[in-house]
Amino acid sequence: MSGHSKWSTIKRKKEANDQKKGAAFTKLVKAISVAVKTDGGPDPETNFKLRLAIDKAKSASMPLSNIENAIKKASGDSKDNSQIEEILYEGYSVAKVAIIAEALTDNRNRTAAEIRHVFSKHGGNLGAAGCVGWMFDPRGFIMIPATADQQDDLCLGLMEMPIENLEQTEDGIEITTTVENFEPVKKQLEDQSIKYSDAELIMIPQTTVEINDPKLAKQILNLIEALEDNEDIQNVYANFDIPQEILERIAE
């Protein structure tokens, strides 16, 4: 499991409080709204990006009524004429760790200034478009919760699917696929009644930077958390790899 994936697992456990959950729901509603307005309407069967946004909302335990209301509001006549853009911000943290932040914003100048400040405050640098994007590949990611006893049998069935990589962890089975095979694999899982807790398109680093210094690790994670706390940032990806024991010590 990559350092960022390990950190994401710990972070989900830390975000159980209502304030964090409310902020996450606000971002998910924005993603649903943008998908409806700009990518093909309110039907998830024909709107791939909306389908992804709904899956992510369900993974975050957003109530179905909230999801339905977000779709209904976005597909109706709205007096909100603001134009929301999808923008990638790229840069470096300390130790030359590459970072990509995906944003949905109605004011690119405001968001760019805020993101530049976050990078600078935590010892990093916001770079030009494309400066680190070439270090990452788009992939499908699916998490199947499973105990150690369940995993071996599940893996046998999964090997018949067009999966690029499969990794067994203490929380379950992590699957990565090509973007093209993401939906087919999801459908096969659903057809076989195999439940997954997370399914989304992500950016996976081609190589990672190993961080063994707890001070540097904390500085990197503080930068990522600050980016994730920004209301316009939807996702953050990085190419660090921090040992589990250091991650757990930092998260305490």
mmCIF file with all atom_site columns, C-alpha atoms in Angstrom, residues 139-249:
data_model
loop_
_atom_site.group_PDB
_atom_site.id
_atom_site.type_symbol
_atom_site.label_atom_id
_atom_site.label_alt_id
_atom_site.label_comp_id
_atom_site.label_asym_id
_atom_site.label_entity_id
_atom_site.label_seq_id
_atom_site.pdbx_PDB_ins_code
_atom_site.Cartn_x
_atom_site.Cartn_y
_atom_site.Cartn_z
_atom_site.occupancy
_atom_site.B_iso_or_equiv
_atom_site.pdbx_formal_charge
_atom_site.auth_seq_id
_atom_site.auth_comp_id
_atom_site.auth_asym_id
_atom_site.auth_atom_id
_atom_site.pdbx_PDB_model_num
ATOM 1   C CA . ARG A 1 139 ? -6.121  4.521   -12.485 1.00 0.00 ? 139 ARG A CA 1
ATOM 2   C CA . GLY A 1 140 ? -9.297  3.029   -11.086 1.00 0.00 ? 140 GLY A CA 1
ATOM 3   C CA . PHE A 1 141 ? -9.206  2.212   -7.372  1.00 0.00 ? 141 PHE A CA 1
ATOM 4   C CA . ILE A 1 142 ? -11.594 -0.135  -5.569  1.00 0.00 ? 142 ILE A CA 1
ATOM 5   C CA . MET A 1 143 ? -11.471 -1.143  -1.899  1.00 0.00 ? 143 MET A CA 1
ATOM 6   C CA . ILE A 1 144 ? -13.154 -4.369  -0.790  1.00 0.00 ? 144 ILE A CA 1
ATOM 7   C CA . PRO A 1 145 ? -13.485 -4.707  3.003   1.00 0.00 ? 145 PRO A CA 1
ATOM 8   C CA . ALA A 1 146 ? -12.539 -8.244  4.046   1.00 0.00 ? 146 ALA A CA 1
ATOM 9   C CA . THR A 1 147 ? -11.025 -10.057 6.997   1.00 0.00 ? 147 THR A CA 1
ATOM 10  C CA . ALA A 1 148 ? -7.800  -12.016 6.597   1.00 0.00 ? 148 ALA A CA 1
ATOM 11  C CA . ASP A 1 149 ? -9.802  -15.269 6.506   1.00 0.00 ? 149 ASP A CA 1
ATOM 12  C CA . GLN A 1 150 ? -12.027 -13.996 3.687   1.00 0.00 ? 150 GLN A CA 1
ATOM 13  C CA . GLN A 1 151 ? -9.317  -12.548 1.482   1.00 0.00 ? 151 GLN A CA 1
ATOM 14  C CA . ASP A 1 152 ? -7.801  -15.688 -0.055  1.00 0.00 ? 152 ASP A CA 1
ATOM 15  C CA . ASP A 1 153 ? -11.133 -16.957 -1.396  1.00 0.00 ? 153 ASP A CA 1
ATOM 16  C CA . LEU A 1 154 ? -12.032 -13.505 -2.695  1.00 0.00 ? 154 LEU A CA 1
ATOM 17  C CA . CYS A 1 155 ? -8.694  -13.147 -4.458  1.00 0.00 ? 155 CYS A CA 1
ATOM 18  C CA . LEU A 1 156 ? -9.246  -16.351 -6.431  1.00 0.00 ? 156 LEU A CA 1
ATOM 19  C CA . GLY A 1 157 ? -12.414 -14.912 -7.971  1.00 0.00 ? 157 GLY A CA 1
ATOM 20  C CA . LEU A 1 158 ? -10.893 -11.490 -8.516  1.00 0.00 ? 158 LEU A CA 1
ATOM 21  C CA . MET A 1 159 ? -8.013  -12.895 -10.541 1.00 0.00 ? 159 MET A CA 1
ATOM 22  C CA . GLU A 1 160 ? -10.476 -13.672 -13.348 1.00 0.00 ? 160 GLU A CA 1
ATOM 23  C CA . MET A 1 161 ? -11.294 -9.971  -13.726 1.00 0.00 ? 161 MET A CA 1
ATOM 24  C CA . PRO A 1 162 ? -9.322  -7.421  -15.804 1.00 0.00 ? 162 PRO A CA 1
ATOM 25  C CA . ILE A 1 163 ? -7.446  -6.122  -12.751 1.00 0.00 ? 163 ILE A CA 1
ATOM 26  C CA . GLU A 1 164 ? -4.057  -4.447  -13.038 1.00 0.00 ? 164 GLU A CA 1
ATOM 27  C CA . ASN A 1 165 ? -2.962  -4.909  -9.430  1.00 0.00 ? 165 ASN A CA 1
ATOM 28  C CA . LEU A 1 166 ? -4.346  -6.493  -6.276  1.00 0.00 ? 166 LEU A CA 1
ATOM 29  C CA . GLU A 1 167 ? -3.016  -5.978  -2.764  1.00 0.00 ? 167 GLU A CA 1
ATOM 30  C CA . GLN A 1 168 ? -4.157  -7.550  0.492   1.00 0.00 ? 168 GLN A CA 1
ATOM 31  C CA . THR A 1 169 ? -4.113  -5.227  3.510   1.00 0.00 ? 169 THR A CA 1
ATOM 32  C CA . GLU A 1 170 ? -5.296  -5.406  7.103   1.00 0.00 ? 170 GLU A CA 1
ATOM 33  C CA . ASP A 1 171 ? -8.483  -3.573  6.077   1.00 0.00 ? 171 ASP A CA 1
ATOM 34  C CA . GLY A 1 172 ? -9.287  -5.633  2.986   1.00 0.00 ? 172 GLY A CA 1
ATOM 35  C CA . ILE A 1 173 ? -8.313  -5.925  -0.663  1.00 0.00 ? 173 ILE A CA 1
ATOM 36  C CA . GLU A 1 174 ? -7.163  -2.953  -2.733  1.00 0.00 ? 174 GLU A CA 1
ATOM 37  C CA . ILE A 1 175 ? -7.715  -3.240  -6.480  1.00 0.00 ? 175 ILE A CA 1
ATOM 38  C CA . THR A 1 176 ? -6.293  -1.003  -9.171  1.00 0.00 ? 176 THR A CA 1
ATOM 39  C CA . THR A 1 177 ? -7.447  -1.089  -12.774 1.00 0.00 ? 177 THR A CA 1
ATOM 40  C CA . THR A 1 178 ? -6.867  0.854   -15.950 1.00 0.00 ? 178 THR A CA 1
ATOM 41  C CA . VAL A 1 179 ? -9.387  3.646   -16.464 1.00 0.00 ? 179 VAL A CA 1
ATOM 42  C CA . GLU A 1 180 ? -10.982 1.632   -19.286 1.00 0.00 ? 180 GLU A CA 1
ATOM 43  C CA . ASN A 1 181 ? -11.498 -1.440  -17.076 1.00 0.00 ? 181 ASN A CA 1
ATOM 44  C CA . PHE A 1 182 ? -12.740 0.443   -14.016 1.00 0.00 ? 182 PHE A CA 1
ATOM 45  C CA . GLU A 1 183 ? -16.455 0.251   -14.842 1.00 0.00 ? 183 GLU A CA 1
ATOM 46  C CA . PRO A 1 184 ? -16.328 -3.377  -16.125 1.00 0.00 ? 184 PRO A CA 1
ATOM 47  C CA . VAL A 1 185 ? -14.619 -4.510  -12.907 1.00 0.00 ? 185 VAL A CA 1
ATOM 48  C CA . LYS A 1 186 ? -17.156 -2.645  -10.776 1.00 0.00 ? 186 LYS A CA 1
ATOM 49  C CA . LYS A 1 187 ? -19.986 -4.295  -12.680 1.00 0.00 ? 187 LYS A CA 1
ATOM 50  C CA . GLN A 1 188 ? -18.482 -7.754  -12.248 1.00 0.00 ? 188 GLN A CA 1
ATOM 51  C CA . LEU A 1 189 ? -18.145 -7.159  -8.510  1.00 0.00 ? 189 LEU A CA 1
ATOM 52  C CA . GLU A 1 190 ? -21.764 -6.037  -8.287  1.00 0.00 ? 190 GLU A CA 1
ATOM 53  C CA . ASP A 1 191 ? -22.946 -8.998  -10.386 1.00 0.00 ? 191 ASP A CA 1
ATOM 54  C CA . GLN A 1 192 ? -21.170 -11.340 -7.951  1.00 0.00 ? 192 GLN A CA 1
ATOM 55  C CA . SER A 1 193 ? -22.560 -9.456  -4.920  1.00 0.00 ? 193 SER A CA 1
ATOM 56  C CA . ILE A 1 194 ? -19.069 -8.496  -3.781  1.00 0.00 ? 194 ILE A CA 1
ATOM 57  C CA . LYS A 1 195 ? -19.413 -5.276  -1.789  1.00 0.00 ? 195 LYS A CA 1
ATOM 58  C CA . TYR A 1 196 ? -16.849 -2.496  -2.038  1.00 0.00 ? 196 TYR A CA 1
ATOM 59  C CA . SER A 1 197 ? -16.448 0.478   0.297   1.00 0.00 ? 197 SER A CA 1
ATOM 60  C CA . ASP A 1 198 ? -14.669 2.784   -2.123  1.00 0.00 ? 198 ASP A CA 1
ATOM 61  C CA . ALA A 1 199 ? -14.539 3.075   -5.916  1.00 0.00 ? 199 ALA A CA 1
ATOM 62  C CA . GLU A 1 200 ? -13.012 6.083   -7.661  1.00 0.00 ? 200 GLU A CA 1
ATOM 63  C CA . LEU A 1 201 ? -10.597 7.267   -10.296 1.00 0.00 ? 201 LEU A CA 1
ATOM 64  C CA . ILE A 1 202 ? -7.306  8.361   -8.756  1.00 0.00 ? 202 ILE A CA 1
ATOM 65  C CA . MET A 1 203 ? -3.760  9.328   -9.707  1.00 0.00 ? 203 MET A CA 1
ATOM 66  C CA . ILE A 1 204 ? -1.065  6.779   -8.820  1.00 0.00 ? 204 ILE A CA 1
ATOM 67  C CA . PRO A 1 205 ? 2.612   7.805   -8.655  1.00 0.00 ? 205 PRO A CA 1
ATOM 68  C CA . GLN A 1 206 ? 4.982   5.969   -10.969 1.00 0.00 ? 206 GLN A CA 1
ATOM 69  C CA . THR A 1 207 ? 7.670   6.020   -8.265  1.00 0.00 ? 207 THR A CA 1
ATOM 70  C CA . THR A 1 208 ? 7.645   7.047   -4.603  1.00 0.00 ? 208 THR A CA 1
ATOM 71  C CA . VAL A 1 209 ? 9.902   9.045   -2.305  1.00 0.00 ? 209 VAL A CA 1
ATOM 72  C CA . GLU A 1 210 ? 10.595  7.173   0.940   1.00 0.00 ? 210 GLU A CA 1
ATOM 73  C CA . ILE A 1 211 ? 10.313  9.385   4.022   1.00 0.00 ? 211 ILE A CA 1
ATOM 74  C CA . ASN A 1 212 ? 11.886  7.984   7.201   1.00 0.00 ? 212 ASN A CA 1
ATOM 75  C CA . ASP A 1 213 ? 12.312  11.252  9.098   1.00 0.00 ? 213 ASP A CA 1
ATOM 76  C CA . PRO A 1 214 ? 9.258   11.828  11.363  1.00 0.00 ? 214 PRO A CA 1
ATOM 77  C CA . LYS A 1 215 ? 9.741   15.612  11.215  1.00 0.00 ? 215 LYS A CA 1
ATOM 78  C CA . LEU A 1 216 ? 9.691   15.651  7.408   1.00 0.00 ? 216 LEU A CA 1
ATOM 79  C CA . ALA A 1 217 ? 6.769   13.215  7.381   1.00 0.00 ? 217 ALA A CA 1
ATOM 80  C CA . LYS A 1 218 ? 4.763   15.498  9.667   1.00 0.00 ? 218 LYS A CA 1
ATOM 81  C CA . GLN A 1 219 ? 5.554   18.522  7.498   1.00 0.00 ? 219 GLN A CA 1
ATOM 82  C CA . ILE A 1 220 ? 4.402   16.726  4.335   1.00 0.00 ? 220 ILE A CA 1
ATOM 83  C CA . LEU A 1 221 ? 1.196   15.491  5.943   1.00 0.00 ? 221 LEU A CA 1
ATOM 84  C CA . ASN A 1 222 ? 0.441   18.936  7.371   1.00 0.00 ? 222 ASN A CA 1
ATOM 85  C CA . LEU A 1 223 ? 0.672   20.351  3.836   1.00 0.00 ? 223 LEU A CA 1
ATOM 86  C CA . ILE A 1 224 ? -1.639  17.676  2.451   1.00 0.00 ? 224 ILE A CA 1
ATOM 87  C CA . GLU A 1 225 ? -4.156  18.155  5.264   1.00 0.00 ? 225 GLU A CA 1
ATOM 88  C CA . ALA A 1 226 ? -4.127  21.921  4.706   1.00 0.00 ? 226 ALA A CA 1
ATOM 89  C CA . LEU A 1 227 ? -4.797  21.399  0.998   1.00 0.00 ? 227 LEU A CA 1
ATOM 90  C CA . GLU A 1 228 ? -7.613  18.964  1.744   1.00 0.00 ? 228 GLU A CA 1
ATOM 91  C CA . ASP A 1 229 ? -9.150  21.445  4.182   1.00 0.00 ? 229 ASP A CA 1
ATOM 92  C CA . ASN A 1 230 ? -9.479  24.049  1.416   1.00 0.00 ? 230 ASN A CA 1
ATOM 93  C CA . GLU A 1 231 ? -13.122 24.245  0.343   1.00 0.00 ? 231 GLU A CA 1
ATOM 94  C CA . ASP A 1 232 ? -12.247 24.161  -3.366  1.00 0.00 ? 232 ASP A CA 1
ATOM 95  C CA . ILE A 1 233 ? -9.961  21.111  -3.260  1.00 0.00 ? 233 ILE A CA 1
ATOM 96  C CA . GLN A 1 234 ? -11.610 17.797  -4.119  1.00 0.00 ? 234 GLN A CA 1
ATOM 97  C CA . ASN A 1 235 ? -8.666  15.376  -4.108  1.00 0.00 ? 235 ASN A CA 1
ATOM 98  C CA . VAL A 1 236 ? -4.961  15.438  -3.282  1.00 0.00 ? 236 VAL A CA 1
ATOM 99  C CA . TYR A 1 237 ? -2.378  12.951  -4.560  1.00 0.00 ? 237 TYR A CA 1
ATOM 100 C CA . ALA A 1 238 ? 1.290   12.646  -3.604  1.00 0.00 ? 238 ALA A CA 1
ATOM 101 C CA . ASN A 1 239 ? 4.213   10.323  -4.244  1.00 0.00 ? 239 ASN A CA 1
ATOM 102 C CA . PHE A 1 240 ? 5.547   9.844   -0.721  1.00 0.00 ? 240 PHE A CA 1
ATOM 103 C CA . ASP A 1 241 ? 5.943   6.535   1.101   1.00 0.00 ? 241 ASP A CA 1
ATOM 104 C CA . ILE A 1 242 ? 6.028   6.785   4.885   1.00 0.00 ? 242 ILE A CA 1
ATOM 105 C CA . PRO A 1 243 ? 6.499   3.647   7.046   1.00 0.00 ? 243 PRO A CA 1
ATOM 106 C CA . GLN A 1 244 ? 3.351   2.582   8.865   1.00 0.00 ? 244 GLN A CA 1
ATOM 107 C CA . GLU A 1 245 ? 4.865   3.001   12.331  1.00 0.00 ? 245 GLU A CA 1
ATOM 108 C CA . ILE A 1 246 ? 5.778   6.634   11.616  1.00 0.00 ? 246 ILE A CA 1
ATOM 109 C CA . LEU A 1 247 ? 2.309   7.341   10.195  1.00 0.00 ? 247 LEU A CA 1
ATOM 110 C CA . GLU A 1 248 ? 0.617   5.916   13.268  1.00 0.00 ? 248 GLU A CA 1
ATOM 111 C CA . ARG A 1 249 ? 2.894   7.872   15.599  1.00 0.00 ? 249 ARG A CA 1
#
